[in-house]
Short mmCIF file of C-alpha atoms and ligand atoms in Angstrom, two decimals:
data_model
loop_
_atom_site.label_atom_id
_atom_site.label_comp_id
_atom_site.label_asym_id
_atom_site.label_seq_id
_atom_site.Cartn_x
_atom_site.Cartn_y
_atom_site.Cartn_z
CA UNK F 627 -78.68 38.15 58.86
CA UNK F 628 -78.68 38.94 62.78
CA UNK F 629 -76.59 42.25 63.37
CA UNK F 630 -75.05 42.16 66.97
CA UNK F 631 -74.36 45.77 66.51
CA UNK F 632 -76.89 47.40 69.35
CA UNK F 633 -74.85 50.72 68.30
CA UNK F 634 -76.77 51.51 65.67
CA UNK F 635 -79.40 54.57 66.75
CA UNK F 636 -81.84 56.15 64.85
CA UNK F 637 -79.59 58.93 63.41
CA UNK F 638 -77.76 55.64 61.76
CA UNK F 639 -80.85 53.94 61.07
CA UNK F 640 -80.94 56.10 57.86
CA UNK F 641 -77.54 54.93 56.46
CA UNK F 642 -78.63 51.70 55.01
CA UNK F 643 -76.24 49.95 53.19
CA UNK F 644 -75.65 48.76 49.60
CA UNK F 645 -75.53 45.18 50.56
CA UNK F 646 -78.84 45.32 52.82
CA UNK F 647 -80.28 46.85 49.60
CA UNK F 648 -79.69 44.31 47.26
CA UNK F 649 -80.61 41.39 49.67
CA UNK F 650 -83.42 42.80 50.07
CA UNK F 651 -84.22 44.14 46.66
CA UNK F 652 -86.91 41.10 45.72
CA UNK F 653 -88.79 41.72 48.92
CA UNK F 654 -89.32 45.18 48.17
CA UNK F 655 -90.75 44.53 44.61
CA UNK F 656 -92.71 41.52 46.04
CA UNK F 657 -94.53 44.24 48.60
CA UNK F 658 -93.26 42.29 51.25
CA UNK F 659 -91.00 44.85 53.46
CA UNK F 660 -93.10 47.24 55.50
CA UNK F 661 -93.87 50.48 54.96
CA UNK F 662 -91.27 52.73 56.98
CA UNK F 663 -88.32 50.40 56.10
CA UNK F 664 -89.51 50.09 52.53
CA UNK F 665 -88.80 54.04 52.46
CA UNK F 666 -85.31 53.91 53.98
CA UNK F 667 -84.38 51.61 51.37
CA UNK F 668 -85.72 53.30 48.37
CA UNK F 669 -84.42 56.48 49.59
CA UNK F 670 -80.82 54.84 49.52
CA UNK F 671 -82.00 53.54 46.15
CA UNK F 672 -82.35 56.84 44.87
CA UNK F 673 -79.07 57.87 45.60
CA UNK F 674 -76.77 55.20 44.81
CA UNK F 675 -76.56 54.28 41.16
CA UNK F 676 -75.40 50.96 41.70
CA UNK F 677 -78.06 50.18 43.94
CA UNK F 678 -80.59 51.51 41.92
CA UNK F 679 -79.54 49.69 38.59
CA UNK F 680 -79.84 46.57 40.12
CA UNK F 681 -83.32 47.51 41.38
CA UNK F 682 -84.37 48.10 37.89
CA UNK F 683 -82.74 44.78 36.55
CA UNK F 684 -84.91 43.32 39.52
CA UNK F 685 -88.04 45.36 38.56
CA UNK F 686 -88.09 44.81 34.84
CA UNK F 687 -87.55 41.07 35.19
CA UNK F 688 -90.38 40.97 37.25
CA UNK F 689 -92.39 42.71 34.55
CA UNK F 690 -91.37 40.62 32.10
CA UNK F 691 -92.73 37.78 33.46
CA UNK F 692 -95.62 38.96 34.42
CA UNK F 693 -96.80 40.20 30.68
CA UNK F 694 -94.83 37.31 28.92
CA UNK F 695 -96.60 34.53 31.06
CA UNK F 696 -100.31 35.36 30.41
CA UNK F 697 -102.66 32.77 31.87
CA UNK F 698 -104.41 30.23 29.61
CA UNK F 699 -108.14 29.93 29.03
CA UNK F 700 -109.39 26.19 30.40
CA UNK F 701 -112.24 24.59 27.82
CA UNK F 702 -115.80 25.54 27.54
CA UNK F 703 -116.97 21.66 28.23
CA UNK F 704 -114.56 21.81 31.57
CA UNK F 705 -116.83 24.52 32.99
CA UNK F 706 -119.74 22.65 32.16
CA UNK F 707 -118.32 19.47 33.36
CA UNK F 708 -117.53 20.76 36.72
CA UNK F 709 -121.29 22.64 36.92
CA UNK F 710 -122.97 19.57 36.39
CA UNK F 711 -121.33 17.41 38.65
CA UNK F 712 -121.41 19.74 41.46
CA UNK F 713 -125.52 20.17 40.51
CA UNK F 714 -125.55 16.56 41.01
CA UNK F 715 -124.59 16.49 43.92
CA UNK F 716 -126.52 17.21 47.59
CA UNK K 379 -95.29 2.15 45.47
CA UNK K 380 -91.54 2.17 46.95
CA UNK K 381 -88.64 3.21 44.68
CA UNK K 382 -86.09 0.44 44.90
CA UNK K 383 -83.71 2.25 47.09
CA UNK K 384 -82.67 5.84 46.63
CA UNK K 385 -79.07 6.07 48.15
CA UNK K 386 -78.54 9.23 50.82
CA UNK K 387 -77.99 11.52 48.55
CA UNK K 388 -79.91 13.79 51.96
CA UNK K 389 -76.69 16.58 51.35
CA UNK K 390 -77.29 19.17 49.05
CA UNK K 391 -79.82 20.34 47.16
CA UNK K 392 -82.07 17.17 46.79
CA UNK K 393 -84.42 18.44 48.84
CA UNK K 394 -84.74 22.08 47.66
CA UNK K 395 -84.46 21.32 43.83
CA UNK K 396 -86.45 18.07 43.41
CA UNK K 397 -89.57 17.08 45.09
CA UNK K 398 -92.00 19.13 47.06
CA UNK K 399 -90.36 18.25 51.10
CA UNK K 400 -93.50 17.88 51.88
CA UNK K 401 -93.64 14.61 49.56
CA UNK K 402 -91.29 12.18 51.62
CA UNK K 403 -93.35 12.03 54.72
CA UNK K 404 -96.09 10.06 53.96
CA UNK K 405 -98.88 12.89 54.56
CA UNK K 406 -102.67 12.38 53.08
CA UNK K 407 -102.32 15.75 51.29
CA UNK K 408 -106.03 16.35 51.79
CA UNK K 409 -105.83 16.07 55.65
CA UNK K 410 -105.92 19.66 55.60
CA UNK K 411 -109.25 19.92 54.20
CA UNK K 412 -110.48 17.84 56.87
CA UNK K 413 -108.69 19.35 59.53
CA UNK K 414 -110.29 22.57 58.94
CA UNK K 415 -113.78 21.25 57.84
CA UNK K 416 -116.56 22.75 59.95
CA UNK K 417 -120.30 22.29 60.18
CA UNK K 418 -122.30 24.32 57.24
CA UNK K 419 -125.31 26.16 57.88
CA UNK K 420 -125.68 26.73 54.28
CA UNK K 421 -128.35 25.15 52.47
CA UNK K 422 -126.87 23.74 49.30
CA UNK K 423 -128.28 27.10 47.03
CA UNK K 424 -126.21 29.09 49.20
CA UNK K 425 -123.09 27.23 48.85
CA UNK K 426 -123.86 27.02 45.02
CA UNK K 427 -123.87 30.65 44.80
CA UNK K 428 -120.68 30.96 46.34
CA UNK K 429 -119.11 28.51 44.82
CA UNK K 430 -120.28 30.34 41.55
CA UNK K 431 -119.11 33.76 42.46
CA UNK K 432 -115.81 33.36 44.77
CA UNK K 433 -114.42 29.55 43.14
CA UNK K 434 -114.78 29.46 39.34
CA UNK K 435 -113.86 32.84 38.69
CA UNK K 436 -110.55 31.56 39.32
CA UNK K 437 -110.63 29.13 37.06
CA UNK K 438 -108.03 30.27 34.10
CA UNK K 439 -105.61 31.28 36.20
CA UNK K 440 -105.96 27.39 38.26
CA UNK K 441 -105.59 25.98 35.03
CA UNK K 442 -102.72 27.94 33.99
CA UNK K 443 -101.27 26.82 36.70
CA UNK K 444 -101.70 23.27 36.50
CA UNK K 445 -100.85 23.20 33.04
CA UNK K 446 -97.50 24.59 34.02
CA UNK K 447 -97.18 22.08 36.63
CA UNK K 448 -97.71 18.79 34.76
CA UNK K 449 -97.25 20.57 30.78
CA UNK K 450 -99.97 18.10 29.46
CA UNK K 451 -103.51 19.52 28.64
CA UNK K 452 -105.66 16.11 30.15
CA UNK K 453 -103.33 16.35 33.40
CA UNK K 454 -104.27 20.11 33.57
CA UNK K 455 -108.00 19.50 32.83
CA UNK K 456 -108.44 16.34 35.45
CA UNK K 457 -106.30 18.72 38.42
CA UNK K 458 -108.74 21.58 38.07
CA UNK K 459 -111.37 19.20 38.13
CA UNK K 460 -110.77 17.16 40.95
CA UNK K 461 -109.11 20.44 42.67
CA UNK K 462 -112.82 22.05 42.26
CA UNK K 463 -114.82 19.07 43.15
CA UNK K 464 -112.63 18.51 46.24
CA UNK K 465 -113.02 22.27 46.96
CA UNK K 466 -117.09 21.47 46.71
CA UNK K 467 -116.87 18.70 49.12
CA UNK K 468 -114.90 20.39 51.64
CA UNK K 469 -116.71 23.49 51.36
CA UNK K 470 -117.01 23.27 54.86
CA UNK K 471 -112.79 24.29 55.48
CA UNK K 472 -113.55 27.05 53.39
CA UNK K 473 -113.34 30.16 55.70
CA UNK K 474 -115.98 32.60 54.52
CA UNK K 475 -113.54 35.81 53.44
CA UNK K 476 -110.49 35.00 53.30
CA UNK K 477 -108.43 34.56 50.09
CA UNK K 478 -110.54 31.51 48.33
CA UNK K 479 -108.19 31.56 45.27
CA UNK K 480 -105.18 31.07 47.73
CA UNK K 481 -107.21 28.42 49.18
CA UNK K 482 -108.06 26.52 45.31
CA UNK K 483 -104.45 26.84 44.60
CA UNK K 484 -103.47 24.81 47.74
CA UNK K 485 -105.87 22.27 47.19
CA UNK K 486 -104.46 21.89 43.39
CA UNK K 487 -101.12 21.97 44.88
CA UNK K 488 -101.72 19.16 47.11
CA UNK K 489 -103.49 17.48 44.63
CA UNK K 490 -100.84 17.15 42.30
CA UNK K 491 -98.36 15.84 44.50
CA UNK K 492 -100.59 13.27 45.78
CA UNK K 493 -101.34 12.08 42.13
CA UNK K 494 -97.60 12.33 40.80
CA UNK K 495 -96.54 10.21 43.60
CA UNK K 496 -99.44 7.56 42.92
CA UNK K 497 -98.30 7.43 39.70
CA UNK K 498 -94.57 8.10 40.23
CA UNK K 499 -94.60 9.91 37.36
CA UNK K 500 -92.45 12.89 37.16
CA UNK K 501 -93.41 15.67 35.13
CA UNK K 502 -91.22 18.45 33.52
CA UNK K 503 -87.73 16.29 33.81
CA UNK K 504 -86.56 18.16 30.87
CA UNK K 505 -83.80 20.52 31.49
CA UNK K 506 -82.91 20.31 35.34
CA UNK K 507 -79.48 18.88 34.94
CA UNK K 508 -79.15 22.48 33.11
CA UNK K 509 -80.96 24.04 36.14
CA UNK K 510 -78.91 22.16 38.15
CA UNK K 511 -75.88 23.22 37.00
CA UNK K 512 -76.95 26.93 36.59
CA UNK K 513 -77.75 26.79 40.25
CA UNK K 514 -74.18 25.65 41.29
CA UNK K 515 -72.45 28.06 39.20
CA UNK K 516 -74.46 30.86 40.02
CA UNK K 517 -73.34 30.79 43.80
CA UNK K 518 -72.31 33.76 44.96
CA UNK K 519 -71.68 35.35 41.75
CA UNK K 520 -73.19 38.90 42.12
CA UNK K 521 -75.26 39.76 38.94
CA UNK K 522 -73.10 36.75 36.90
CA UNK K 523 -75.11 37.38 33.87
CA UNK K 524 -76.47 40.46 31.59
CA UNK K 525 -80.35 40.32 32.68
CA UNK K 526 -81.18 43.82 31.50
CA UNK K 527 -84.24 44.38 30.17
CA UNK K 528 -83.43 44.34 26.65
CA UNK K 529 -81.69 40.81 26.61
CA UNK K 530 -85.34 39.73 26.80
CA UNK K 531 -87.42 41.70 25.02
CA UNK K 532 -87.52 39.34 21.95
CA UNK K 533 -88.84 36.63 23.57
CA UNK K 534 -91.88 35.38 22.99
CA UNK K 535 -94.71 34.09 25.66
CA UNK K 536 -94.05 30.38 25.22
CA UNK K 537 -90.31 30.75 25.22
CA UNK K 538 -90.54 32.03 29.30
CA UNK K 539 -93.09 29.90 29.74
CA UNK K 540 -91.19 26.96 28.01
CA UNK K 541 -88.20 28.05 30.76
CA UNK K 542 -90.22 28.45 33.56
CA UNK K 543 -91.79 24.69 33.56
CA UNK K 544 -88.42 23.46 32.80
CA UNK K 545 -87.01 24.94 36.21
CA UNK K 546 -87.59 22.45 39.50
CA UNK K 547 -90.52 21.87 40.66
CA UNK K 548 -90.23 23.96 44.07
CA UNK K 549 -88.89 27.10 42.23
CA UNK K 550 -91.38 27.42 39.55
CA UNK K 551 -94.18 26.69 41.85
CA UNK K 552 -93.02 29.97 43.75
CA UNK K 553 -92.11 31.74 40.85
CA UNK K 554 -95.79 31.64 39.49
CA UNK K 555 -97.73 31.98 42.68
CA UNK K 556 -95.21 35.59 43.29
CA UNK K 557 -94.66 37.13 40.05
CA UNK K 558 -97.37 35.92 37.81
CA UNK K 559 -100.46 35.49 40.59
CA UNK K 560 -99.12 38.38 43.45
CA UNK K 561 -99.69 35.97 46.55
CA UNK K 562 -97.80 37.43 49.36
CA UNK K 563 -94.93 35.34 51.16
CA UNK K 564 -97.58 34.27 53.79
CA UNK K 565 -100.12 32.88 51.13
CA UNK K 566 -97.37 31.42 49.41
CA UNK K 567 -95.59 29.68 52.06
CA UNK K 568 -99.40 28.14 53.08
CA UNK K 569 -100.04 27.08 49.61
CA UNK K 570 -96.80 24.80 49.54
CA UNK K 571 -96.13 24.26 52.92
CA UNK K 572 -93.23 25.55 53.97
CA UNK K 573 -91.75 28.05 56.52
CA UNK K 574 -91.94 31.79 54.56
CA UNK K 575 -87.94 31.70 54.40
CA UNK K 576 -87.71 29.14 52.46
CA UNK K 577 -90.45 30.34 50.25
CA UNK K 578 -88.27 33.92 50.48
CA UNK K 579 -84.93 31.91 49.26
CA UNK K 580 -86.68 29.80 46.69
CA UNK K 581 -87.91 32.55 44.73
CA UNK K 582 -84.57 34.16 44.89
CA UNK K 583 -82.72 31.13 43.50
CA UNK K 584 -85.70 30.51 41.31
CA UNK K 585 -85.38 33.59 40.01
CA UNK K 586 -81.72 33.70 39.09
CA UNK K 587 -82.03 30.38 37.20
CA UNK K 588 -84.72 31.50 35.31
CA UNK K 589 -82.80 34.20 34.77
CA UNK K 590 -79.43 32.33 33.29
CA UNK K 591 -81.97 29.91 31.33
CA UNK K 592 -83.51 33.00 29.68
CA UNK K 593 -80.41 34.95 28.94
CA UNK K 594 -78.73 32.11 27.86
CA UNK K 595 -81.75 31.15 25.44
CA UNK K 596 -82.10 34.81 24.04
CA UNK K 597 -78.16 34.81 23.20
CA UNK K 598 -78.93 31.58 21.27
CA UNK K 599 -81.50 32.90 19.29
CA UNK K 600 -79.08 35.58 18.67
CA UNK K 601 -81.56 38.77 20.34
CA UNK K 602 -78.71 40.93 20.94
CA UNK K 603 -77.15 41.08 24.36
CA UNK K 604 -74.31 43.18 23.77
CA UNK K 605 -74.23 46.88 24.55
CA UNK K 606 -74.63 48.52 21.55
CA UNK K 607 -78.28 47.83 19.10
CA UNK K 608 -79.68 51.14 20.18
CA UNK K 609 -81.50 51.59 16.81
CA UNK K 610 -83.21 48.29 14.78
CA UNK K 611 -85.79 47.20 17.51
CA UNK K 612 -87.54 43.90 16.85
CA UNK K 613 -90.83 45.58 16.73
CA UNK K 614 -92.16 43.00 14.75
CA UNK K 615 -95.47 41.43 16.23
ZN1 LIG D 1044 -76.35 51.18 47.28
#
């Protein structure tokens, strides 16, 4: 993951490349890259069609889940179960 | 209650795929709560009130949760329980503002391991040779299988959620607290204890499995995955 190449200024910085992309593709759709770097790699996103396919792959799977896996609703008695012990208690 | 003797099987994947690592040291998975307890100066009204507005609120989504975890309705009822009546007790490690739901989710976490190890009773066995297998063929095969969005349109809620429970413990568990609940890396990695990398590489291999599992299942049920099926939709329901 470690690049030992110090050569890399900021004139470089914006030539991200396709492999740094896609490792990092899950991060950026979890929110978990920061800001500035987030843009660099959607801006190489935008233009590179393989890149960007796999984003969307990435992106719609993540949807999917999301709206497939709706939460559950727990029992009316648990509620009440839970209320009344914890009023019992002091 | 000591399993005769497992052989070394320490290479591999053991650790990632199986058990929580957190469950072969011998930990009190509440210590935790009592680490962090501090004095209250709430009178018990107060923490009532809280408790009402910041804890149950959360409590579908805990259930959800533990219902994916053990896929049995009592199990799911008793964890949220005893996760909420533990979270009472130790109101006191509760810090005021910060993420309580985070917070519920790691005592129900903890919970659960601590009960499925009393009872050395493994839930959700189904499928993980599949998983398994999926995981060692999926290496470092670059986008191995066709997960475009229409391969998985037709499925249904129970079918991903029938998939998801049947992945590995670790991997759903990070699966649902990222994509379904939106806990960052940080939260994550404190709700299952484990350095954020690890929670980082879990969801990716999670991810992929759940992935082949689902594309796998939709070609079974015959949902098209070929290229072509531009026009007849399954708009149905
Ligand atoms: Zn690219």
């Amino acid at each position: 993951m470690e690049q030992k190449d110090n050569t890399k200024n900021e004139k470089q910085i914006n030539e991200v490349d396709c492999d740094e992309v896609i490792r990092k593709l899950n991060m950026i759709l979890d929110g978990e890259v920061a800001k500035e770097e987030e843009n660099q790699l959607l801006h190489h996103i935008d233009d590179c069609n393989n890149c960007l396919e796999q984003y969307h792959i990435e992106k719609s799977f993540k949807e999917l889940l999301k709206s497939k896996l709706q939460n559950l609703n727990v029992s009316v008695s648990l509620i009440q179960t839970i209320k009344d012990r914890i009023k019992g208690k002091s | 209650m000591k399993q005769k003797k497992t052989p070394d099987i320490k290479e591999n994947t053991t650790e990632e795929t199986q058990t929580y690592s957190h469950e072969e040291k011998n930990e009190n998975p509440d210590a935790f709560l009592e680490e962090e307890l501090k004095p209250i100066t709430l009178t018990k009204e107060e923490i009532d009130i809280i408790f009402e507005k910041e804890m149950l609120p959360h409590i579908n989504a805990l259930y959800t949760f533990a219902f994916r975890l053990t896929n049995n309705e009592d199990d799911a009822n008793d964890l949220v329980q005893e996760t909420y009546l533990k979270a009472y007790r130790f109101f006191g490690s509760y810090e005021q503002g910060t993420n309580a739901k985070a917070w519920l989710y790691r005592i129900l976490k903890n919970s659960f391991i601590n009960n499925y190890r009393k009872q050395s009773k493994e839930p959700n066995k189904i499928d993980y040779e599949e998983a398994e297998t999926i995981f060692h063929s999926e290496k470092n095969n670059y986008n191995p299988i066709d997960s475009r969005d229409k391969v998985f349109k037709g499925l249904l809620g129970d079918e991903v959620s029938n998939a998801l429970m049947a992945l590995p413990l670790d991997f759903k568990t990070v699966i649902m607290l990222c994509d379904i609940e939106g806990f960052t890396y940080e939260e994550i990695a404190k709700i299952v204890d484990t350095p954020i990398g690890t929670v980082r590489s879990r969801l990716h291999r999670g991810r992929k499995m759940l992935k082949e599992m689902l594309a796998k299942y939709a070609a079974s049920l015959g949902y098209d995955t070929s290229e072509e099926t531009q026009n007849s939709e399954q708009e149905q329901d």
